[in-house]
Amino acid sequence: MQSAFVDSLRAPKVPKVFWSDIGGLSKLKGEIQNSIGLPLEHLHLISKNLRPSGVLMYGPSGTGKTLVAKAVATECNITFLVVQGPELLNMYVGQSEYNVSDVSSRARSVAPCVLFLDELDSLAPNRGVAGDSDSVMIE
């Protein structure tokens, strides 16, 4: 029943990745396990006000962010939702906002889950880059 519901949310089938598949990053793996894994294993010990909301990983391409996110989903046995940044953008007024709201409601409906926002830098590029007509000019 749960897999049919996840399929209806367009959640991708993620290959199983375990902590043992990731070489190194032992400090990061420990911190993520303590902040996400342990609370999920012991929900009865955590009050609603103290629930962790997640982890933000950032860095250059090729550093293992996607692999770690997949491992978290596999090891914690939770749904993995992936959203490509450009998927959220739309030229029609209000549609981008609707897309963000839709992603949020999908994530809420399968919570707890890993919501992996990939290529997020495409939504908010650096301001002031040459040729950027939308940037604010300071003189």
PDB file of C-alpha atoms in Angstrom:
ATOM      1  CA  MET A   1       0.000   0.000   0.000  1.00  0.00           C
ATOM      2  CA  GLN A   2       2.777   2.416   0.934  1.00  0.00           C
ATOM      3  CA  SER A   3       4.746   1.691  -2.242  1.00  0.00           C
ATOM      4  CA  ALA A   4       1.647   2.385  -4.375  1.00  0.00           C
ATOM      5  CA  PHE A   5       1.183   5.697  -2.569  1.00  0.00           C
ATOM      6  CA  VAL A   6       4.838   6.623  -3.107  1.00  0.00           C
ATOM      7  CA  ASP A   7       4.509   5.708  -6.796  1.00  0.00           C
ATOM      8  CA  SER A   8       1.528   8.057  -7.094  1.00  0.00           C
ATOM      9  CA  LEU A   9       3.745  10.883  -5.770  1.00  0.00           C
ATOM     10  CA  ARG A  10       6.222  10.304  -8.607  1.00  0.00           C
ATOM     11  CA  ALA A  11       8.977   9.333  -6.183  1.00  0.00           C
ATOM     12  CA  PRO A  12      11.849   7.717  -8.075  1.00  0.00           C
ATOM     13  CA  LYS A  13      12.981   4.187  -7.401  1.00  0.00           C
ATOM     14  CA  VAL A  14      16.261   4.706  -5.641  1.00  0.00           C
ATOM     15  CA  PRO A  15      18.974   2.055  -5.682  1.00  0.00           C
ATOM     16  CA  LYS A  16      19.790   0.933  -2.174  1.00  0.00           C
ATOM     17  CA  VAL A  17      22.928   2.627  -0.854  1.00  0.00           C
ATOM     18  CA  PHE A  18      24.247   1.701   2.580  1.00  0.00           C
ATOM     19  CA  TRP A  19      26.703   3.495   4.863  1.00  0.00           C
ATOM     20  CA  SER A  20      29.196   0.728   4.130  1.00  0.00           C
ATOM     21  CA  ASP A  21      29.079   1.688   0.425  1.00  0.00           C
ATOM     22  CA  ILE A  22      30.464   5.137   1.231  1.00  0.00           C
ATOM     23  CA  GLY A  23      34.195   5.321   1.795  1.00  0.00           C
ATOM     24  CA  GLY A  24      35.421   7.904   4.274  1.00  0.00           C
ATOM     25  CA  LEU A  25      33.181  10.706   5.518  1.00  0.00           C
ATOM     26  CA  SER A  26      32.954   8.937   8.884  1.00  0.00           C
ATOM     27  CA  LYS A  27      32.430  12.191  10.812  1.00  0.00           C
ATOM     28  CA  LEU A  28      29.619  13.264   8.461  1.00  0.00           C
ATOM     29  CA  LYS A  29      27.977   9.838   8.591  1.00  0.00           C
ATOM     30  CA  GLY A  30      28.059   9.905  12.397  1.00  0.00           C
ATOM     31  CA  GLU A  31      26.569  13.395  12.593  1.00  0.00           C
ATOM     32  CA  ILE A  32      23.770  12.506  10.190  1.00  0.00           C
ATOM     33  CA  GLN A  33      23.049   9.269  12.035  1.00  0.00           C
ATOM     34  CA  ASN A  34      22.833  11.167  15.330  1.00  0.00           C
ATOM     35  CA  SER A  35      20.652  13.963  13.978  1.00  0.00           C
ATOM     36  CA  ILE A  36      18.321  11.937  11.736  1.00  0.00           C
ATOM     37  CA  GLY A  37      18.688   8.203  12.341  1.00  0.00           C
ATOM     38  CA  LEU A  38      18.527   8.099  16.133  1.00  0.00           C
ATOM     39  CA  PRO A  39      15.454  10.350  16.453  1.00  0.00           C
ATOM     40  CA  LEU A  40      13.626   8.207  13.877  1.00  0.00           C
ATOM     41  CA  GLU A  41      14.468   5.058  15.836  1.00  0.00           C
ATOM     42  CA  HIS A  42      13.295   6.595  19.128  1.00  0.00           C
ATOM     43  CA  LEU A  43      10.308   8.772  18.213  1.00  0.00           C
ATOM     44  CA  HIS A  44       8.656   7.978  21.530  1.00  0.00           C
ATOM     45  CA  LEU A  45      11.486   9.760  23.399  1.00  0.00           C
ATOM     46  CA  ILE A  46      11.318  12.998  21.458  1.00  0.00           C
ATOM     47  CA  SER A  47       8.694  15.643  22.067  1.00  0.00           C
ATOM     48  CA  LYS A  48       7.056  17.268  19.057  1.00  0.00           C
ATOM     49  CA  ASN A  49       8.835  20.544  19.778  1.00  0.00           C
ATOM     50  CA  LEU A  50      12.296  18.995  19.643  1.00  0.00           C
ATOM     51  CA  ARG A  51      12.025  17.059  16.387  1.00  0.00           C
ATOM     52  CA  PRO A  52      14.968  17.621  14.059  1.00  0.00           C
ATOM     53  CA  SER A  53      13.910  19.107  10.744  1.00  0.00           C
ATOM     54  CA  GLY A  54      16.786  17.909   8.614  1.00  0.00           C
ATOM     55  CA  VAL A  55      20.276  18.436   7.332  1.00  0.00           C
ATOM     56  CA  LEU A  56      21.458  20.841   4.670  1.00  0.00           C
ATOM     57  CA  MET A  57      24.376  19.557   2.611  1.00  0.00           C
ATOM     58  CA  TYR A  58      26.132  21.831   0.180  1.00  0.00           C
ATOM     59  CA  GLY A  59      29.342  21.800  -1.786  1.00  0.00           C
ATOM     60  CA  PRO A  60      30.822  21.366  -5.223  1.00  0.00           C
ATOM     61  CA  SER A  61      29.778  18.592  -7.585  1.00  0.00           C
ATOM     62  CA  GLY A  62      31.254  15.163  -7.021  1.00  0.00           C
ATOM     63  CA  THR A  63      31.624  15.329  -3.241  1.00  0.00           C
ATOM     64  CA  GLY A  64      29.040  12.628  -2.484  1.00  0.00           C
ATOM     65  CA  LYS A  65      25.961  14.628  -1.463  1.00  0.00           C
ATOM     66  CA  THR A  66      23.577  12.506  -3.540  1.00  0.00           C
ATOM     67  CA  LEU A  67      25.175   9.270  -2.370  1.00  0.00           C
ATOM     68  CA  VAL A  68      24.883  10.308   1.283  1.00  0.00           C
ATOM     69  CA  ALA A  69      21.233  11.330   0.801  1.00  0.00           C
ATOM     70  CA  LYS A  70      20.436   7.946  -0.761  1.00  0.00           C
ATOM     71  CA  ALA A  71      22.213   6.183   2.105  1.00  0.00           C
ATOM     72  CA  VAL A  72      20.168   8.143   4.651  1.00  0.00           C
ATOM     73  CA  ALA A  73      16.939   7.110   2.910  1.00  0.00           C
ATOM     74  CA  THR A  74      18.032   3.465   2.734  1.00  0.00           C
ATOM     75  CA  GLU A  75      19.434   3.172   6.255  1.00  0.00           C
ATOM     76  CA  CYS A  76      16.497   5.010   7.866  1.00  0.00           C
ATOM     77  CA  ASN A  77      13.967   3.197   5.656  1.00  0.00           C
ATOM     78  CA  ILE A  78      12.285   6.422   4.520  1.00  0.00           C
ATOM     79  CA  THR A  79      11.106   7.749   1.167  1.00  0.00           C
ATOM     80  CA  PHE A  80      13.570   9.528  -1.110  1.00  0.00           C
ATOM     81  CA  LEU A  81      12.078  12.411  -3.119  1.00  0.00           C
ATOM     82  CA  VAL A  82      14.307  14.116  -5.639  1.00  0.00           C
ATOM     83  CA  VAL A  83      13.537  17.503  -7.185  1.00  0.00           C
ATOM     84  CA  GLN A  84      15.702  19.095  -9.840  1.00  0.00           C
ATOM     85  CA  GLY A  85      15.904  22.873  -9.314  1.00  0.00           C
ATOM     86  CA  PRO A  86      14.891  23.778 -12.884  1.00  0.00           C
ATOM     87  CA  GLU A  87      11.722  21.658 -12.538  1.00  0.00           C
ATOM     88  CA  LEU A  88      10.368  24.246 -10.111  1.00  0.00           C
ATOM     89  CA  LEU A  89      10.755  27.198 -12.471  1.00  0.00           C
ATOM     90  CA  ASN A  90       7.968  28.125 -14.860  1.00  0.00           C
ATOM     91  CA  MET A  91       7.395  31.187 -17.007  1.00  0.00           C
ATOM     92  CA  TYR A  92       3.725  31.535 -16.063  1.00  0.00           C
ATOM     93  CA  VAL A  93       2.764  33.775 -13.153  1.00  0.00           C
ATOM     94  CA  GLY A  94       2.230  31.781  -9.973  1.00  0.00           C
ATOM     95  CA  GLN A  95       3.214  28.417 -11.462  1.00  0.00           C
ATOM     96  CA  SER A  96       6.685  28.333  -9.849  1.00  0.00           C
ATOM     97  CA  GLU A  97       5.116  29.052  -6.482  1.00  0.00           C
ATOM     98  CA  TYR A  98       2.576  26.297  -7.087  1.00  0.00           C
ATOM     99  CA  ASN A  99       5.402  23.879  -7.961  1.00  0.00           C
ATOM    100  CA  VAL A 100       7.188  24.643  -4.681  1.00  0.00           C
ATOM    101  CA  SER A 101       3.926  24.205  -2.764  1.00  0.00           C
ATOM    102  CA  ASP A 102       3.273  20.909  -4.552  1.00  0.00           C
ATOM    103  CA  VAL A 103       6.727  19.572  -3.636  1.00  0.00           C
ATOM    104  CA  SER A 104       6.180  20.613  -0.014  1.00  0.00           C
ATOM    105  CA  SER A 105       2.803  18.901   0.190  1.00  0.00           C
ATOM    106  CA  ARG A 106       4.181  15.716  -1.407  1.00  0.00           C
ATOM    107  CA  ALA A 107       7.028  15.657   1.130  1.00  0.00           C
ATOM    108  CA  ARG A 108       4.622  16.298   4.026  1.00  0.00           C
ATOM    109  CA  SER A 109       2.345  13.475   2.898  1.00  0.00           C
ATOM    110  CA  VAL A 110       5.155  10.876   3.063  1.00  0.00           C
ATOM    111  CA  ALA A 111       7.012  12.333   6.057  1.00  0.00           C
ATOM    112  CA  PRO A 112       9.498  11.434   7.300  1.00  0.00           C
ATOM    113  CA  CYS A 113      11.364  11.509   4.005  1.00  0.00           C
ATOM    114  CA  VAL A 114      14.537  12.720   2.349  1.00  0.00           C
ATOM    115  CA  LEU A 115      13.730  15.673   0.108  1.00  0.00           C
ATOM    116  CA  PHE A 116      16.755  16.082  -2.131  1.00  0.00           C
ATOM    117  CA  LEU A 117      16.802  19.418  -3.957  1.00  0.00           C
ATOM    118  CA  ASP A 118      19.378  19.005  -6.705  1.00  0.00           C
ATOM    119  CA  GLU A 119      20.777  21.856  -8.809  1.00  0.00           C
ATOM    120  CA  LEU A 120      19.348  24.377  -6.370  1.00  0.00           C
ATOM    121  CA  ASP A 121      21.881  26.954  -7.547  1.00  0.00           C
ATOM    122  CA  SER A 122      19.917  27.234 -10.807  1.00  0.00           C
ATOM    123  CA  LEU A 123      17.063  28.854  -8.850  1.00  0.00           C
ATOM    124  CA  ALA A 124      19.181  31.585  -7.310  1.00  0.00           C
ATOM    125  CA  PRO A 125      22.331  32.303  -9.329  1.00  0.00           C
ATOM    126  CA  ASN A 126      24.979  34.681  -8.022  1.00  0.00           C
ATOM    127  CA  ARG A 127      23.904  38.290  -8.293  1.00  0.00           C
ATOM    128  CA  GLY A 128      25.950  40.817 -10.174  1.00  0.00           C
ATOM    129  CA  VAL A 129      27.404  38.369 -12.687  1.00  0.00           C
ATOM    130  CA  ALA A 130      28.164  40.024 -16.017  1.00  0.00           C
ATOM    131  CA  GLY A 131      25.229  39.661 -18.381  1.00  0.00           C
ATOM    132  CA  ASP A 132      22.735  39.090 -15.586  1.00  0.00           C
ATOM    133  CA  SER A 133      19.889  41.454 -16.473  1.00  0.00           C
ATOM    134  CA  ASP A 134      17.876  40.662 -13.335  1.00  0.00           C
ATOM    135  CA  SER A 135      20.554  41.644 -10.843  1.00  0.00           C
ATOM    136  CA  VAL A 136      20.486  44.810  -8.769  1.00  0.00           C
ATOM    137  CA  MET A 137      23.026  47.413  -9.787  1.00  0.00           C
ATOM    138  CA  ILE A 138      24.811  49.394  -7.081  1.00  0.00           C
ATOM    139  CA  GLU A 139      26.688  52.503  -8.173  1.00  0.00           C
TER     140      GLU A 139
END
